[in-house]
Short mmCIF file of C-alpha atoms and ligand atoms in Angstrom, two decimals:
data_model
loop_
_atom_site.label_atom_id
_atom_site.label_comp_id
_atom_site.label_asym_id
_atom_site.label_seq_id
_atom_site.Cartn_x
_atom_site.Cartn_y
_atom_site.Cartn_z
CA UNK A 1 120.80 93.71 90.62
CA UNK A 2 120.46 90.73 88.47
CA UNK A 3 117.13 91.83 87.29
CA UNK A 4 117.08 94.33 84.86
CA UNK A 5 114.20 95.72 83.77
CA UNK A 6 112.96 97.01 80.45
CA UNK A 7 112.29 101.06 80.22
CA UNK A 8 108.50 100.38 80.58
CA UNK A 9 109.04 98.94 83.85
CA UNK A 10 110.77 102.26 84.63
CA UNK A 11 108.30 104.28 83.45
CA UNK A 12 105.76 103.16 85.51
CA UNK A 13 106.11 102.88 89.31
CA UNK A 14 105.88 99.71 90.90
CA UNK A 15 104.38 98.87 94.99
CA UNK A 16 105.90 96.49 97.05
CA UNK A 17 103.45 96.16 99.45
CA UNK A 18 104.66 93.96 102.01
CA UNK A 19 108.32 94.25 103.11
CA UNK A 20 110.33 93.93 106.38
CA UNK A 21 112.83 96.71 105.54
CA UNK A 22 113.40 96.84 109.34
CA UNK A 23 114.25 93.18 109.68
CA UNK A 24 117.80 93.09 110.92
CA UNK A 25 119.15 90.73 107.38
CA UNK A 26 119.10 94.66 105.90
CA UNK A 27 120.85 96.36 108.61
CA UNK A 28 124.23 96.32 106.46
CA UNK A 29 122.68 97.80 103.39
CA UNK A 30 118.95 99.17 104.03
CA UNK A 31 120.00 101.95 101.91
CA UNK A 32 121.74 100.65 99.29
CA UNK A 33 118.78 98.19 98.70
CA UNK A 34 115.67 101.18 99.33
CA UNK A 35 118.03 103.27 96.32
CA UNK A 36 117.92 99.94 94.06
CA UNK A 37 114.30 99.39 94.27
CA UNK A 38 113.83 103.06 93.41
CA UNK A 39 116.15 102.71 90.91
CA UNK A 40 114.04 99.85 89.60
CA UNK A 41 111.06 101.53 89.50
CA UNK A 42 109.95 100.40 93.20
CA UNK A 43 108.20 103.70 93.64
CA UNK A 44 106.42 102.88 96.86
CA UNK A 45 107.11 99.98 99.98
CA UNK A 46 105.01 99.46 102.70
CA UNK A 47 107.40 98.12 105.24
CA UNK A 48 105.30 95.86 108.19
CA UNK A 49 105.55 95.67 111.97
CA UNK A 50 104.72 91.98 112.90
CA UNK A 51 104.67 93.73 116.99
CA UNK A 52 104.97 96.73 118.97
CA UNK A 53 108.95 97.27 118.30
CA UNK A 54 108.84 96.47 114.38
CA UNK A 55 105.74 98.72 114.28
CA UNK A 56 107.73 101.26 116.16
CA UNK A 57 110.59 100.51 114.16
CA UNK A 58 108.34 100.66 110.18
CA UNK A 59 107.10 104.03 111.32
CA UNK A 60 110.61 105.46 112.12
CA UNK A 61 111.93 104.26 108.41
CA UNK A 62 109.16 105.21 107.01
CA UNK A 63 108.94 109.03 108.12
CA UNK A 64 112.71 109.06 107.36
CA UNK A 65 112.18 108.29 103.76
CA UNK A 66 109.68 109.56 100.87
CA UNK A 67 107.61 106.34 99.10
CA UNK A 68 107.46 104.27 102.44
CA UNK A 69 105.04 103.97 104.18
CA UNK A 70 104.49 101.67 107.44
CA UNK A 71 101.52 98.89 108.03
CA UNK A 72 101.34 98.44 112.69
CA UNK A 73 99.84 95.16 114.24
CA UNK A 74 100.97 92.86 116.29
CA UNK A 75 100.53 89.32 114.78
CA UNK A 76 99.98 85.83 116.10
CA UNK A 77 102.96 84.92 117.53
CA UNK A 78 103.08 87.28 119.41
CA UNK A 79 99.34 88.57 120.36
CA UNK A 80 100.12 87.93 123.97
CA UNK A 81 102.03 91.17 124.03
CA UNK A 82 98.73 93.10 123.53
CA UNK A 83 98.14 93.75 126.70
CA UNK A 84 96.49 97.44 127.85
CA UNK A 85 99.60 99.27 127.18
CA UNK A 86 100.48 98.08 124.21
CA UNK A 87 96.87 98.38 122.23
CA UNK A 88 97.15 102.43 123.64
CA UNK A 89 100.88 102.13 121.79
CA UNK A 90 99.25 100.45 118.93
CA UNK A 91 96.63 103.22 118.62
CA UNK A 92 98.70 105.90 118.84
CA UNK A 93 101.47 104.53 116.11
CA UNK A 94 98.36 104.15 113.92
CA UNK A 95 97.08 107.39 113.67
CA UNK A 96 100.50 108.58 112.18
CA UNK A 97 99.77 109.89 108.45
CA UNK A 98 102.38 107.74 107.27
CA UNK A 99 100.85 104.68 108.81
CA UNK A 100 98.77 103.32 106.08
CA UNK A 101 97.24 99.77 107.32
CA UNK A 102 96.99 97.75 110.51
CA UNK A 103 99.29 94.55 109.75
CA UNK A 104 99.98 92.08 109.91
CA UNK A 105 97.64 90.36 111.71
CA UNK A 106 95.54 87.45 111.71
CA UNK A 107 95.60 83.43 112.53
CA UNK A 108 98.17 80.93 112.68
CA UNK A 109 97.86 77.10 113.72
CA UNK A 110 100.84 75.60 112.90
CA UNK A 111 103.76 75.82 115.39
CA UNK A 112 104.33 76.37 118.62
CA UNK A 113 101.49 79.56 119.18
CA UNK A 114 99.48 81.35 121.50
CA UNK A 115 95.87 79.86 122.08
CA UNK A 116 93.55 80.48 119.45
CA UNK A 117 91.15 82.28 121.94
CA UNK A 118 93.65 84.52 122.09
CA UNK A 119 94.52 84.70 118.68
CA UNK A 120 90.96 85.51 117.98
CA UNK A 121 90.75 87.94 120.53
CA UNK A 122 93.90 89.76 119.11
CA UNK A 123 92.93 89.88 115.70
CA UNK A 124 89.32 90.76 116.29
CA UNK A 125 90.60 93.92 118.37
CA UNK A 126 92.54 94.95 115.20
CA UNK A 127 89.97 94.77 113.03
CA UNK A 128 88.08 96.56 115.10
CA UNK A 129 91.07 98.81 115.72
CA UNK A 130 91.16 99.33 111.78
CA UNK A 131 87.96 100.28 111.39
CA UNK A 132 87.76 103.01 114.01
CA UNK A 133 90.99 103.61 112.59
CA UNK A 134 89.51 104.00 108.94
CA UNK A 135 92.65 101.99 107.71
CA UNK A 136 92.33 98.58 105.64
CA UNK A 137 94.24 95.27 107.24
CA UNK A 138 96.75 92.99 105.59
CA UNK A 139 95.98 89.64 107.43
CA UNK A 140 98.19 87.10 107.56
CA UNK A 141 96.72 83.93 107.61
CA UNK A 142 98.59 80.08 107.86
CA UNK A 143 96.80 76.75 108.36
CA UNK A 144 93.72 78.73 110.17
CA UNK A 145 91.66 79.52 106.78
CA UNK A 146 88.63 77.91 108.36
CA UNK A 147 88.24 79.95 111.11
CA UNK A 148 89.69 83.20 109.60
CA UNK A 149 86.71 82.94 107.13
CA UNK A 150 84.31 82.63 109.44
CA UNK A 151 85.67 85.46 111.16
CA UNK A 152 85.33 87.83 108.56
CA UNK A 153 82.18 87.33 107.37
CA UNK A 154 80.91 87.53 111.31
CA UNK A 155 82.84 90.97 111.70
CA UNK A 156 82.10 92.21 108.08
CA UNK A 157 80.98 95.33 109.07
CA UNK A 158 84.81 95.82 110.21
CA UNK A 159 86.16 95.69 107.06
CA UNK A 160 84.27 98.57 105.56
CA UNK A 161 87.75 99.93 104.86
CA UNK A 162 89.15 96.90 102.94
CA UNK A 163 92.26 94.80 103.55
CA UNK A 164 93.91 92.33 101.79
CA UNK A 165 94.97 88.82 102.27
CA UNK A 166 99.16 88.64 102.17
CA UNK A 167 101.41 86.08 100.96
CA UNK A 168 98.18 84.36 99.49
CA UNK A 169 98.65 80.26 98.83
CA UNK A 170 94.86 78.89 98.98
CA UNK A 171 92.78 77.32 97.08
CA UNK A 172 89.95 78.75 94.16
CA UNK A 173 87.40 78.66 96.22
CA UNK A 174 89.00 80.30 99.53
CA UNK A 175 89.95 83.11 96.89
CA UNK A 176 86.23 83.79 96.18
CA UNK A 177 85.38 84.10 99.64
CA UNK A 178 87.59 86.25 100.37
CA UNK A 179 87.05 88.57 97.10
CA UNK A 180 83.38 88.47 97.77
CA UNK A 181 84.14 90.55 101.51
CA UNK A 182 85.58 92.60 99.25
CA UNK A 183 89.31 91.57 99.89
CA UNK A 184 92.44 92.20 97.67
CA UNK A 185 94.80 88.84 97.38
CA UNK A 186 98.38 89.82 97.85
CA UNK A 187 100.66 87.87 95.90
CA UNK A 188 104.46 86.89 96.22
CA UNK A 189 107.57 84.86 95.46
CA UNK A 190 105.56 81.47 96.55
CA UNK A 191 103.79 82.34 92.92
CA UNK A 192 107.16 81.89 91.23
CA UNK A 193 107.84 78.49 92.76
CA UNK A 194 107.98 75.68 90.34
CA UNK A 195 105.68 73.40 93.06
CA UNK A 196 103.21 76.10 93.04
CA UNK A 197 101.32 75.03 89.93
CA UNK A 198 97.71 74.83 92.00
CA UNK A 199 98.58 78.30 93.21
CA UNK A 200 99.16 79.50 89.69
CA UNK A 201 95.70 77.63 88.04
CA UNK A 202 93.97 79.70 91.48
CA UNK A 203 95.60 83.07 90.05
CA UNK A 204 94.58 82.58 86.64
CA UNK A 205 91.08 82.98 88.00
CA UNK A 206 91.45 85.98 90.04
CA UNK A 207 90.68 89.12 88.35
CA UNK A 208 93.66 91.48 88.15
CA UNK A 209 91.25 94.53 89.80
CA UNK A 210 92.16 92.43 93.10
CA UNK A 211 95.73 91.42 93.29
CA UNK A 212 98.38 93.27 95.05
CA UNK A 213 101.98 92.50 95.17
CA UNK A 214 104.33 91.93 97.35
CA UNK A 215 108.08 90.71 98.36
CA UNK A 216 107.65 89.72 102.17
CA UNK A 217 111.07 90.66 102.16
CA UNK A 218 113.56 89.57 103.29
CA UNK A 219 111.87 86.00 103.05
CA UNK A 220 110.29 83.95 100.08
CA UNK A 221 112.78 84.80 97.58
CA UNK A 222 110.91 84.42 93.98
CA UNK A 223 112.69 82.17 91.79
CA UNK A 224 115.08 81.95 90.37
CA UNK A 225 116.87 83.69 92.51
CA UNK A 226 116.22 81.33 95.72
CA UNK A 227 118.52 81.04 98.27
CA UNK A 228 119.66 85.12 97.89
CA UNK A 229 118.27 87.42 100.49
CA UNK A 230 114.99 88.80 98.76
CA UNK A 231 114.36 92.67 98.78
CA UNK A 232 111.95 95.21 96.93
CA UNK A 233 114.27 94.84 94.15
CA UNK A 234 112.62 91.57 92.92
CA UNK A 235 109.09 92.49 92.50
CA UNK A 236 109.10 93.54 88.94
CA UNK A 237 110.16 89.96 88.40
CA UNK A 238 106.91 88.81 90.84
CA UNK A 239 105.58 91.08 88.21
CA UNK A 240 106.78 89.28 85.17
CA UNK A 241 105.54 86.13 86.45
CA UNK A 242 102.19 87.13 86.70
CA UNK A 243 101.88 88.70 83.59
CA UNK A 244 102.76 85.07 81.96
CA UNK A 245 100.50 83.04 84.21
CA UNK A 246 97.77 85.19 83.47
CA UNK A 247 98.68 85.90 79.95
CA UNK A 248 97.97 89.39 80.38
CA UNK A 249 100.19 92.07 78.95
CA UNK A 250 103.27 93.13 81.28
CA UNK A 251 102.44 96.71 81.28
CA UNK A 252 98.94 96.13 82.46
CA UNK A 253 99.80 93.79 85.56
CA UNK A 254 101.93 96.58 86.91
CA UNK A 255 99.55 99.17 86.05
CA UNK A 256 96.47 97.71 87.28
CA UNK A 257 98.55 96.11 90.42
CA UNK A 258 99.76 99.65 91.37
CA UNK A 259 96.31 101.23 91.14
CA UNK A 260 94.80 98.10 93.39
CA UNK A 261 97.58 99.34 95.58
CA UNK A 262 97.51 103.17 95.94
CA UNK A 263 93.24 102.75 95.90
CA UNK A 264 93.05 100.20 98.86
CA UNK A 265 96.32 101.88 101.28
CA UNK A 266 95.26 105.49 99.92
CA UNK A 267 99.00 106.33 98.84
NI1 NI B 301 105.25 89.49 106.43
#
């Protein structure tokens, strides 16, 4: 890959923790590209269903190889699928060992979606799901932070095993509500962007105790390698990037970033 990494980077083991290693842009080289990231010091991936066949589908990878694990939810789009059957599918894929969140799931009002009563309805299940569960959620969250807030601070006592928001982009103060329910805020390639300066002055203020990262492979490439197919590969230089808007010593973002990560999915 073009990013080579110093030794320290190789020392210590990165976690990608949200990829789509099932998505079909890695069916040509899923294992050329899970070798890299090792390589790379990648040391864990939590690959995410976004339904009931990717969840199906994270699960298989993820028993077939050591370091990744698999997040099962069904998300927004398409929460109309979780019908009877499928929540008793859901339930069973998430009591695997190697299933290590319920996600993603969540709200989304832009596009063309399911109602939002049924969005709610969806999610809220999940939650719940995760709780009984004893599994944290990654929620996925676009153009619905109004109502997702309220949400979680109404169904607080579902979260008592954590979750994090992925493929954060809001505002200071959505951050703080979300760290004060005791939420981790997962952060990508949109940090990299050169138009994401109010994203970057929002991560400056976040405490690095609370920030996960994550690819959300194979989209959001970080730059500046835009444009290429994004992988596991790149999140030492998510990594990098952080370290620099924060001004915080390299070896401490991944450090710190990997314990946030192996404390809140229990890897
Ligand atoms: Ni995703």
């Amino acid at each position: 890959m073009e990013n080579e990494n110093t030794s320290t980077n190789k020392l210590i083991g990165f976690v990608d923790t949200h990829a789509h290693l099932t998505d079909k842009a890695f069916d040509e080289d899923r294992v050329v590209i899970i070798e890299k990231s090792r390589q790379l010091g990648i040391e864990k991936i939590i690959t995410s269903g976004f339904n009931i066949y990717s969840s199906i589908e994270a699960l298989k990878l993820a028993k077939k190889n050591e370091g990744i694990y698999a997040s099962v939810g069904v998300y927004p789009e398409n929460i109309l699928e979780l019908d009877d059957k499928a929540k008793t599918e859901l339930e069973k894929l998430a009591q695997n060992e190697k299933v290590v969140a319920i996600g993603e799931i969540g709200l989304q009002y832009i596009g063309n979606m399911p109602s939002k009563e049924k969005q709610i309805e969806g999610f809220i299940y999940q939650l719940n799901l995760a709780n009984t569960l004893h599994l944290p959620v990654v929620i996925h969250c676009r153009e619905a932070i109004g109502d997702m807030l309220e949400i979680l601070k109404a169904n607080r006592h579902l979260l008592n095993f954590g979750g994090t928001m992925h493929c954060f982009s809001g505002s200071l103060e959505m951050s703080k509500e979300l760290l004060k329910l005791g939420l981790y805020i997962s952060v990508g390639g949109v940090s990299t962007f050169k138009n994401a300066t109010s994203l970057q002055k929002t991560l400056r203020e976040i405490p690095i105790e609370r920030i996960l990262l994550e690819t959300d492979c194979p989209y959001l490439t970080p730059h500046p390698y835009r444009g290429k197919k994004n992988s596991p590969c790149y999140i030492p230089t998510i990594a990098e990037n952080l370290a620099k808007i924060k001004g915080e010593d390299l070896e401490k973002v991944i450090k710190q970033t990997t314990q946030n990560a192996k404390e809140l999915f229990k890897l």
